[in-house]
Coordinates of C-alpha atoms in Angstrom, one line a residue:
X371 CA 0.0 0.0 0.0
X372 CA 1.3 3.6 -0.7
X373 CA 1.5 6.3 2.6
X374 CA -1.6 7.4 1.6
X375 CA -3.7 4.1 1.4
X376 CA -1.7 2.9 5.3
X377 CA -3.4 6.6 6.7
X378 CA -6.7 5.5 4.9
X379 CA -6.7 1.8 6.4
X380 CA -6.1 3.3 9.9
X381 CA -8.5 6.2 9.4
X382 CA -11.3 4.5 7.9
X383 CA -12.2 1.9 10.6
X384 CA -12.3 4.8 12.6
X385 CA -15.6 6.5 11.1
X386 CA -18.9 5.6 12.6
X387 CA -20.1 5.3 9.0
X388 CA -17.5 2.2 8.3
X389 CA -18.8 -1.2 7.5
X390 CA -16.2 -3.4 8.6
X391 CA -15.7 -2.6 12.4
X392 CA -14.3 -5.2 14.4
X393 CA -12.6 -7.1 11.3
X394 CA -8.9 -6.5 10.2
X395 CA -8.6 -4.4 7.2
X396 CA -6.4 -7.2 4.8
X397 CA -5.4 -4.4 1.7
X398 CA -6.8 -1.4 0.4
X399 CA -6.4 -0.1 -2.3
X400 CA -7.4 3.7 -4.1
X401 CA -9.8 2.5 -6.9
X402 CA -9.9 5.7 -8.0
X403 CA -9.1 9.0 -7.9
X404 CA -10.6 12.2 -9.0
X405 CA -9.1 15.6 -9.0
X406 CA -12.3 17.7 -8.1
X407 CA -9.9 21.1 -7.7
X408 CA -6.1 20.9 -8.2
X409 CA -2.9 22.3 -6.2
X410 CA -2.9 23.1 -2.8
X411 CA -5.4 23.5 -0.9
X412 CA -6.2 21.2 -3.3
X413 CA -9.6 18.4 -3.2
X414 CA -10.1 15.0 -4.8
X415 CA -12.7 12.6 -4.7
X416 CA -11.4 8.9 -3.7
X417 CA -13.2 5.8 -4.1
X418 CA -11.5 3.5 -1.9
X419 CA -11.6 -0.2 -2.5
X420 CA -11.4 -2.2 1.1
X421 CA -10.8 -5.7 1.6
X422 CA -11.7 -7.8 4.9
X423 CA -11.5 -11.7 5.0
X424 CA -14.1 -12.3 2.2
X425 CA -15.8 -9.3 1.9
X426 CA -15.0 -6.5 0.0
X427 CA -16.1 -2.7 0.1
X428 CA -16.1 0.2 -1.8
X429 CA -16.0 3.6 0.3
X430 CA -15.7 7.1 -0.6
X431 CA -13.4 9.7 0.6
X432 CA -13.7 13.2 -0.1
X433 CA -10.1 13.9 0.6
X434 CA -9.0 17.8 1.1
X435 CA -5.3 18.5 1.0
X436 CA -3.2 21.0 2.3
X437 CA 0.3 22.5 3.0
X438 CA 1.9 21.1 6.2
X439 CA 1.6 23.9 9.1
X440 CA -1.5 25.2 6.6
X441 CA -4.2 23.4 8.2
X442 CA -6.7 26.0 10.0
X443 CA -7.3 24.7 13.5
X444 CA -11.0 24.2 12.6
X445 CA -10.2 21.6 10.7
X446 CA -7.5 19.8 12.7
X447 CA -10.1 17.4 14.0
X448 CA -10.7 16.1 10.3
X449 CA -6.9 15.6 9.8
X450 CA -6.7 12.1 8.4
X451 CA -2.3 12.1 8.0
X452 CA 0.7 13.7 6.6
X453 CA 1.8 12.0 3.3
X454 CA 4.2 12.5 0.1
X455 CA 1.9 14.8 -2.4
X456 CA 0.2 13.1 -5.6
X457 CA 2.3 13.1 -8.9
X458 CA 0.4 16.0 -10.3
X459 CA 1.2 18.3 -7.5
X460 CA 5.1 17.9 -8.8
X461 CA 6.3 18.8 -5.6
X462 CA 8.9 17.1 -3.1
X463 CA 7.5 18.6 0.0
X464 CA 4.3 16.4 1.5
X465 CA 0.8 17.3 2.3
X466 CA -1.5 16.6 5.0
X467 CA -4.3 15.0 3.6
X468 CA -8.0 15.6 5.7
X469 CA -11.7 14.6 5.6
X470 CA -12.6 17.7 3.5
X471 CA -16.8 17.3 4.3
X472 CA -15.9 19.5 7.3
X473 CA -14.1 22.1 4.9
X474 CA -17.0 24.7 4.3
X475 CA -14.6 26.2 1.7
X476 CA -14.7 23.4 -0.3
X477 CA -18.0 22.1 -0.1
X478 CA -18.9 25.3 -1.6
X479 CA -17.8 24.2 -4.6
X480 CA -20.4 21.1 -4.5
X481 CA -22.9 23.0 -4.3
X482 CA -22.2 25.4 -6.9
X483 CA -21.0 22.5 -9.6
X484 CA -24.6 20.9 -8.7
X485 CA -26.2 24.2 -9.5
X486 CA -24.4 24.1 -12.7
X487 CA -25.3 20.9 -13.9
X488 CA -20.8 20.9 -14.1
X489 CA -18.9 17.4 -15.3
X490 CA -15.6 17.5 -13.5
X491 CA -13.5 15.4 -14.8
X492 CA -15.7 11.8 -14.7
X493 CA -17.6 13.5 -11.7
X494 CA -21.3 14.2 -12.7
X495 CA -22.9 17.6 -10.6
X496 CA -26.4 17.6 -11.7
X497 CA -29.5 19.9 -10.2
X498 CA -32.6 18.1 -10.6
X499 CA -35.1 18.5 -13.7
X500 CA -36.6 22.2 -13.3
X501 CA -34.6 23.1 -10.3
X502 CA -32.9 26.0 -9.5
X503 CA -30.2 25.5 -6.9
X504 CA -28.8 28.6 -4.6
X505 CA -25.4 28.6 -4.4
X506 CA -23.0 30.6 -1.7
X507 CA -24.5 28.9 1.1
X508 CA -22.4 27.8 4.0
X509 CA -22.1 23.8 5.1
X510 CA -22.3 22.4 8.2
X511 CA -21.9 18.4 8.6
X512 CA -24.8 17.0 10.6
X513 CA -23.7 14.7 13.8
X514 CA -25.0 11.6 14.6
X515 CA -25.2 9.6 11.8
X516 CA -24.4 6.1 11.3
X517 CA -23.7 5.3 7.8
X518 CA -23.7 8.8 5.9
X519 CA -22.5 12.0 6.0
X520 CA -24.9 15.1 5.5
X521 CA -24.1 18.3 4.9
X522 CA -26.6 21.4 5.9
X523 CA -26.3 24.2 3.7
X524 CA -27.5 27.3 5.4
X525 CA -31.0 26.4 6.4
X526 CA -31.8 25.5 2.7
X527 CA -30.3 22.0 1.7
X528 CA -29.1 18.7 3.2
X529 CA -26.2 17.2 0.7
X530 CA -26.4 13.5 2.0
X531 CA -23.3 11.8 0.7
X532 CA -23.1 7.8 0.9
X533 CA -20.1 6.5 2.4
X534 CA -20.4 2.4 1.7
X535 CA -20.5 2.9 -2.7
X536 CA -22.9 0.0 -4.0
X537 CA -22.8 0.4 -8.1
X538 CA -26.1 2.0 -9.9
X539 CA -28.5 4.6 -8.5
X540 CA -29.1 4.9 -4.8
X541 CA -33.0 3.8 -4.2
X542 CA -32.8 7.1 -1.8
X543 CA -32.6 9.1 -5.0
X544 CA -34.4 6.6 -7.2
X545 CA -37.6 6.9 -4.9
X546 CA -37.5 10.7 -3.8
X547 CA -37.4 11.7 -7.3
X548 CA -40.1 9.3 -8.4
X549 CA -42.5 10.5 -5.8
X550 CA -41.3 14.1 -6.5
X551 CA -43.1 13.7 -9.9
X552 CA -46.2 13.3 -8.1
X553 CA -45.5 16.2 -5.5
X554 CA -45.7 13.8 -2.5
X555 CA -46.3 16.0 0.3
X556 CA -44.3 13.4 2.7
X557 CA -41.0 13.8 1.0
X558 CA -38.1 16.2 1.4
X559 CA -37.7 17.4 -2.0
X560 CA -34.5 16.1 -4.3
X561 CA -32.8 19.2 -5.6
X562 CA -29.6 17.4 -7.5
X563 CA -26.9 14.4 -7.3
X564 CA -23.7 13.9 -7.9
X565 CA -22.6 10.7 -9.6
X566 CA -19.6 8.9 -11.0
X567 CA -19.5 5.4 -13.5
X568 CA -18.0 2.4 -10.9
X569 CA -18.1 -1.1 -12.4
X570 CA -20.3 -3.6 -10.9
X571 CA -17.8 -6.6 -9.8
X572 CA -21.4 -9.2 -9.9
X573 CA -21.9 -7.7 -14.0
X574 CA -18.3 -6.4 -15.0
X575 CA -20.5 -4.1 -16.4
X576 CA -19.7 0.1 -15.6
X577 CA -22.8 2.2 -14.4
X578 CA -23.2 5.4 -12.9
X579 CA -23.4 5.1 -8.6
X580 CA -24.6 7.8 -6.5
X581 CA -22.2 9.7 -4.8
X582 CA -25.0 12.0 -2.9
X583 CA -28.2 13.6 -3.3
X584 CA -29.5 17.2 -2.4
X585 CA -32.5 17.8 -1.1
X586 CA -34.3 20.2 1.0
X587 CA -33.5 21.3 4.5
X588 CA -36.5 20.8 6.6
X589 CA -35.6 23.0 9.5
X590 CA -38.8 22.7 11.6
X591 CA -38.7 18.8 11.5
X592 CA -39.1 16.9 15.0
X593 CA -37.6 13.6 15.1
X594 CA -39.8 10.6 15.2
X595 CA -38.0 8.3 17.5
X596 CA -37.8 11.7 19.7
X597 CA -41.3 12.0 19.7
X598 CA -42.2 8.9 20.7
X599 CA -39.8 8.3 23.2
X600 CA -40.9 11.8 25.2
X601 CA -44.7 10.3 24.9
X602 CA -43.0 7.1 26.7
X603 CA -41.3 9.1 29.2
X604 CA -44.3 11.0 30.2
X605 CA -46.0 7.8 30.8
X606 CA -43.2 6.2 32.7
X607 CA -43.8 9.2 35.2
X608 CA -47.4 8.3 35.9
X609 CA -47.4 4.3 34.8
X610 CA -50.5 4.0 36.7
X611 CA -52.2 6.1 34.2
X612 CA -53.5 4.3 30.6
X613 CA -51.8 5.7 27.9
X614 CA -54.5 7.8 26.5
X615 CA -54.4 10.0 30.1
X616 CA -51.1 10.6 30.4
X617 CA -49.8 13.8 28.5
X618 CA -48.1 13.2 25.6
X619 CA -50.4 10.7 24.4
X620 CA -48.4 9.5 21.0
X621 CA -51.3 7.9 19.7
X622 CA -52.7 10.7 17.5
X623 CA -49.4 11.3 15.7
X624 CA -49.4 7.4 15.2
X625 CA -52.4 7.6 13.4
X626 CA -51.3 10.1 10.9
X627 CA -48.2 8.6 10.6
X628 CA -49.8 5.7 9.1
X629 CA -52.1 7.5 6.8
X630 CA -49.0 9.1 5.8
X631 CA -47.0 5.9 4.7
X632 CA -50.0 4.9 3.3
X633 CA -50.5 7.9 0.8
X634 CA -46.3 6.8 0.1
X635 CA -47.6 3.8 -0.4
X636 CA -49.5 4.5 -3.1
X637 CA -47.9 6.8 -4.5
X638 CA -44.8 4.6 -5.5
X639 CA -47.1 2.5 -6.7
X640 CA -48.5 4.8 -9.7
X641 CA -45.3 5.8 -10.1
X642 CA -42.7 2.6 -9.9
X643 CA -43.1 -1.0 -11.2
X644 CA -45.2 -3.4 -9.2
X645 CA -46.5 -7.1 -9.4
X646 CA -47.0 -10.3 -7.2
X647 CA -45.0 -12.7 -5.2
X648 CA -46.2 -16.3 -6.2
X649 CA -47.1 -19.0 -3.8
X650 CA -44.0 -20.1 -4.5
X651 CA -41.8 -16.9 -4.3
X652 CA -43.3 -16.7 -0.7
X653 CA -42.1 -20.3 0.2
X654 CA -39.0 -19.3 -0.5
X655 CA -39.1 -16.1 1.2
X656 CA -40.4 -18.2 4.4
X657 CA -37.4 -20.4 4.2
X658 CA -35.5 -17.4 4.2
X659 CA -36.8 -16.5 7.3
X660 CA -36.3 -20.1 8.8
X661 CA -32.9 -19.9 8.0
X662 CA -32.2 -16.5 9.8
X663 CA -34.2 -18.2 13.2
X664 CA -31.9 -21.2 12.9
X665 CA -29.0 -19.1 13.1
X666 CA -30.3 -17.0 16.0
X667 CA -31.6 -19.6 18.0
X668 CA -27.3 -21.2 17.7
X669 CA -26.1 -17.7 18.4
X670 CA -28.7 -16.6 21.0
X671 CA -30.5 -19.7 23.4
X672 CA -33.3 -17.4 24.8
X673 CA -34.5 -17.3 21.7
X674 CA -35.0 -21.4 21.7
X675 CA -38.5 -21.2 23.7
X676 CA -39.9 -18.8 21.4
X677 CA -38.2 -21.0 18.1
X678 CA -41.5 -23.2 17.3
X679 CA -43.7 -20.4 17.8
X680 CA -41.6 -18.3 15.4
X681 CA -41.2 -21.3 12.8
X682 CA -45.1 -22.0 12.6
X683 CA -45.5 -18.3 11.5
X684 CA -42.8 -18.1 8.5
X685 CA -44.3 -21.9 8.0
X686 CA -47.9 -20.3 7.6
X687 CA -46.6 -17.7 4.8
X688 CA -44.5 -20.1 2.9
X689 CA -47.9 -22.6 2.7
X690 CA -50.2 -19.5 1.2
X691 CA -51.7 -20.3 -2.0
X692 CA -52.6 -17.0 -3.0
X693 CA -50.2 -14.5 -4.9
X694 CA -49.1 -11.5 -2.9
X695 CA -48.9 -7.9 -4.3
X696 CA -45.5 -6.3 -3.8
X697 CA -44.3 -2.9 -5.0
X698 CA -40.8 -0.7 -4.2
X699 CA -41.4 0.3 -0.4
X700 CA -39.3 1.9 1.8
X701 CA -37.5 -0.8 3.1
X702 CA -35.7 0.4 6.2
X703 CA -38.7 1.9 7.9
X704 CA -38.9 3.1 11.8
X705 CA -39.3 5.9 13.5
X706 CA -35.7 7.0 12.9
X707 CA -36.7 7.3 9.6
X708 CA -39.8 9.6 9.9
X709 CA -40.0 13.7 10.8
X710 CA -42.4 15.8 12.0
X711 CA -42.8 19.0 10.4
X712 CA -45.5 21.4 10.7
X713 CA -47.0 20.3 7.5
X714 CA -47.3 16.7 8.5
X715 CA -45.1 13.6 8.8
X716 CA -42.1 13.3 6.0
X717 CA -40.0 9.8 5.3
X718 CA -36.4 9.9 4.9
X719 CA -33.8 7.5 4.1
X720 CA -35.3 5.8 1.4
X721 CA -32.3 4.3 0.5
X722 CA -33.4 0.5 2.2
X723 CA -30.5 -1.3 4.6
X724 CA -27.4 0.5 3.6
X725 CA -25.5 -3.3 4.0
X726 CA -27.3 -4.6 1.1
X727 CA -26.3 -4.2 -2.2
X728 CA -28.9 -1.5 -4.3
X729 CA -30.0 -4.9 -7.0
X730 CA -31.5 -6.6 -4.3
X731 CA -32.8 -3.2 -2.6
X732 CA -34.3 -2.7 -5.4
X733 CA -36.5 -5.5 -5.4
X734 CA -40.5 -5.4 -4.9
X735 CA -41.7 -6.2 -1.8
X736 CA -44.9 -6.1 0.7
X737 CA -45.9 -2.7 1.8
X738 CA -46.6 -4.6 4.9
X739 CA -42.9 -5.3 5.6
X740 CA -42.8 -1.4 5.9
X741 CA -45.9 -1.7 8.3
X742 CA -43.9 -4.2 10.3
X743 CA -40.6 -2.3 10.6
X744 CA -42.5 0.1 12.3
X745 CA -44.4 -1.6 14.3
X746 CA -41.1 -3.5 16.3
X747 CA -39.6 0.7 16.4
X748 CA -42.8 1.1 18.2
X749 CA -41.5 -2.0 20.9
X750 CA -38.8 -0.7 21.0
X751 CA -39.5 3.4 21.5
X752 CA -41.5 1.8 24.3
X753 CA -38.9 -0.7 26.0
X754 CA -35.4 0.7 25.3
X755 CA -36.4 3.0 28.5
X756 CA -36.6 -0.6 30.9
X757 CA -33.0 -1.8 29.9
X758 CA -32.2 -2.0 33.5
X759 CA -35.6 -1.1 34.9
X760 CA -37.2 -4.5 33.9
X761 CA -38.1 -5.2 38.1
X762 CA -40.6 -2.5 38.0
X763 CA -43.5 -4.4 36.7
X764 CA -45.6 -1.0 36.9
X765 CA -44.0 0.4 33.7
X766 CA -43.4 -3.1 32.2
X767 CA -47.1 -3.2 32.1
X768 CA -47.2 0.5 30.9
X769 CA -44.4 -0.3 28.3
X770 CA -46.5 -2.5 26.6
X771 CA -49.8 -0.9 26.8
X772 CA -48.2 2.3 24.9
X773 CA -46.8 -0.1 22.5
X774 CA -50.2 -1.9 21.9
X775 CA -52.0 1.5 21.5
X776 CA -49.7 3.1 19.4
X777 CA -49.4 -0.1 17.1
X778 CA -53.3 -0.1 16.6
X779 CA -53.5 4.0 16.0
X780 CA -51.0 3.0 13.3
X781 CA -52.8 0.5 11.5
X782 CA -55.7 2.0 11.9
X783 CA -54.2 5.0 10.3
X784 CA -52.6 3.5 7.3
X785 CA -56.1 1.5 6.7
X786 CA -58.0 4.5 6.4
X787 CA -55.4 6.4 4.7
X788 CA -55.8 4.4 1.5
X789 CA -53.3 0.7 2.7
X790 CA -54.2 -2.6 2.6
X791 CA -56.0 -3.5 5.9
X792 CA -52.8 -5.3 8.4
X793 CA -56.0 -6.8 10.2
X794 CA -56.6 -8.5 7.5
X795 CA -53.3 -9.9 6.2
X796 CA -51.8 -11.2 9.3
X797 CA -50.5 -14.0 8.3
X798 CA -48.3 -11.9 6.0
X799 CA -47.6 -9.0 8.1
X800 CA -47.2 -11.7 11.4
X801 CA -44.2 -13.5 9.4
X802 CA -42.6 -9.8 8.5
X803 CA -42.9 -8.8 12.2
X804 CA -41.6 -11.6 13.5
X805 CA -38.7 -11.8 10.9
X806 CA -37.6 -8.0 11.9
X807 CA -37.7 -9.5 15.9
X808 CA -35.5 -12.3 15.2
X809 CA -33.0 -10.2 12.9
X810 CA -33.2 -7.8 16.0
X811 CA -31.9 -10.4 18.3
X812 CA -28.9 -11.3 16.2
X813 CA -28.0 -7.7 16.0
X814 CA -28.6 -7.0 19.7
X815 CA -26.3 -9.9 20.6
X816 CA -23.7 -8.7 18.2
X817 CA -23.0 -5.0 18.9
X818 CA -25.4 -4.5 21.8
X819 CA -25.7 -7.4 23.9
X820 CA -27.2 -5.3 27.0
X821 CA -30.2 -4.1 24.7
X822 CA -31.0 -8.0 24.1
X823 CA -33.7 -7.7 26.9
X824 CA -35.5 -5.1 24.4
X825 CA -36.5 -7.6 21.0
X826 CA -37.0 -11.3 23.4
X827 CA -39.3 -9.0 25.7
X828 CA -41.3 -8.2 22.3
X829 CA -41.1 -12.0 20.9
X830 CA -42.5 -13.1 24.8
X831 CA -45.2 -10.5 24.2
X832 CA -45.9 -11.1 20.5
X833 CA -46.2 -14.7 20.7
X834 CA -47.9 -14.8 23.7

């Protein structure tokens, strides 16, 4: 490996947005490298090509360089190394090279290349179909995220780019802009992307990936998960109280929340291919699911009493003998994934799960899988507060009445608001629920073994 790829491979693992934590890094290599502005302070786009065990991942690197001693001490937090500068510089002194999202001077250009609809070099800026973009805004990275970075740009824009490269268009992108033609209300507007051609290793074919997407800033937006976990808290404080007394009651905003995945719902339907899963398409989806509960049941023995339980449920959807509608959907969906604006409830993220690659994200699905993603974040906005509290059988008890209520206000919500009726289709929406519990107890005994307590307390309650 060159200087520069050694700083990467200890830099990289570093990121909360990195795949591959807890795994060696075996090479790395700079698949490619693109000169976005030259000399010094100088920026270049990098996709970098990591390699652990039998994986391998493609990451990019917005990579800002600068004169040693040159580095303002705003940015000395995003210093990545000190390394010999790049052929084209010509020079023999070195450079320290730095993550350059946190450089507001040079995410300025991004913006204004977007704006321009500007090809630099094999980069692709491009401002969405009857869009004007407003340039000279300042950026600000947005904490807290786990496999993205987002820049905020003023109080106008939110430049999300994706870290973990999969080739072809990002379904984030793909979807926004779809529902964008039928002026979704429960979208944050796409304003541009920036793209670049990567070739698919599973084709050998070269297609243009999504480096990041530009959509609106909504600046009055409440976090969902936020929202319900202050209705839980207010509960917690009275637990004697039914859920629908205590202030804060969540149920209201459950309600529309499901009328509003509903109306998306629909909406990428008119707009997006759909079709039907076969009898047998969902027998093999059901043995999917088998499979995953074998493996959690090795990994995780509390999960053993629930096992037959769990098995006659995937068993029931693999034996249907009618076809089942599917359609693109969300595909990630909880209440991390929802705002609350003073319009109404938006989605974000409709990129799916980040880990798989965008050909199978892209696949149709049950809207009820969406349904059943957040119904578990409901569980869980409800129990993650009892990690440690589980001996007060007071807000055990109110735990799972908030979840109950706010699961029905949900469905109830999505029915009327135009979805299939989850009352109705249980056998379907049961297996999808139960499937999202079991992959949540892998997960949980993976990277968060205390919050364990939080999915096998839903499966005791879900099964009975």
């Amino acid at each position: 490996m060159t200087q520069l790829e050694e700083l990467l491979a200890t830099w990289l693992p570093a990121q909360r947005w990195f795949a591959g934590k807890g795994t060696a890094i075996d090479t790395l290599r700079i698949d490619s490298d693109h000169i976005l502005l030259p000399g010094l302070p100088g920026l270049r786009l990098l996709v970098a090509e990591v390699v652990q065990g039998s994986r391998t991942d493609r990451y990019q690197v917005l990579l800002g360089m600068r004169a040693v001693g040159a580095v303002p001490d705003e940015l000395v937090h995003a210093v990545i190394g000190t390394c010999p500068a790049p052929a084209d510089l010509d020079s023999p002194a070195p450079v320290v090279v730095y993550d350059a999202a946190h450089d507001a001077a040079m995410t300025g250009h991004l913006l204004s290349w977007i704006a321009e609809n500007r090809d630099v070099g094999a980069v692709r800026f491009r401002a969405a179909p009857g869009t004007e973009v407003r340039t000279g805004l300042r950026s600000l990275v947005i904490t807290g995220e786990q496999s993205n970075t987002s820049l905020v740009y003023g109080e106008e824009y939110v430049l999300k780019m994706f870290r973990r490269l999969w080739p072809g268009t990002n379904p984030d992108l793909e979807l926004t802009s779809a529902l964008a033609t039928v002026d979704s209300p429960h979208i944050a507007r796409p304003h541009g992307w920036i793209d670049v051609d990567l070739v698919d290793p599973a084709s050998g074919r070269t297609v243009p990936t999504t480096l990041a997407m530009l959509q609106t800033y909504l600046r009055s937006a409440t976090d969902g998960w936020v929202l319900a976990a202050t209705s839980v808290r207010d509960l917690y404080a009275s637990p004697e109280l039914a859920p629908s007394e205590a202030g804060g009651d969540f149920a209201g905003e459950a309600q529309r929340l499901g009328a509003a995945t509903a109306a998306v719902h629909r909406d990428l339907a008119r707009v997006l291919p759909t079709g039907v899963l076969s009898p047998e398409g969902q027998a093999h989806l059901a043995a999917t699911m088998m499979a995953r509960l074998h493996t959690a049941v090795d990994e995780v023995p509390e999960l053993a009493p629930y096992a037959e339980t769990l098995y006659s449920a995937f068993e029931a959807l693999g034996n249907t003998s009618t076809d089942l509608p599917v359609q693109r959907i969300h595909g990630d969906y909880h209440l991390g994934q929802v705002v609350r604006t003073d319009a109404g409830w938006v989605l974000l993220d409709f990129e799916g799960e980040p880990a798989v690659p965008v050909s199978e994200r892209q696949k149709l699905s049950s809207p009820l899988r969406d349904v059943a993603g957040m119904l578990r974040s409901f569980d869980y906005a409800a129990r993650y507060q009892l990690v440690g509290r589980t001996d007060n059988p007071a807000l055990v008890t109110a735990a799972r009445a908030w979840a109950q209520r706010n699961r029905e206000a949900f469905c109830a919500g999505y029915t009327r608001g135009g979805g299939i009726d989850p009352d109705l289709h249980q056998v379907v929406l049961r297996a999808f629920e139960y499937d999202k519990a079991v992959y949540e107890v892998l997960y949980e005994a993976r990277h968060r073994p205390h919050w364990i307590s939080i999915p096998l307390d839903s499966i005791t309650a879900l099964t009975g």
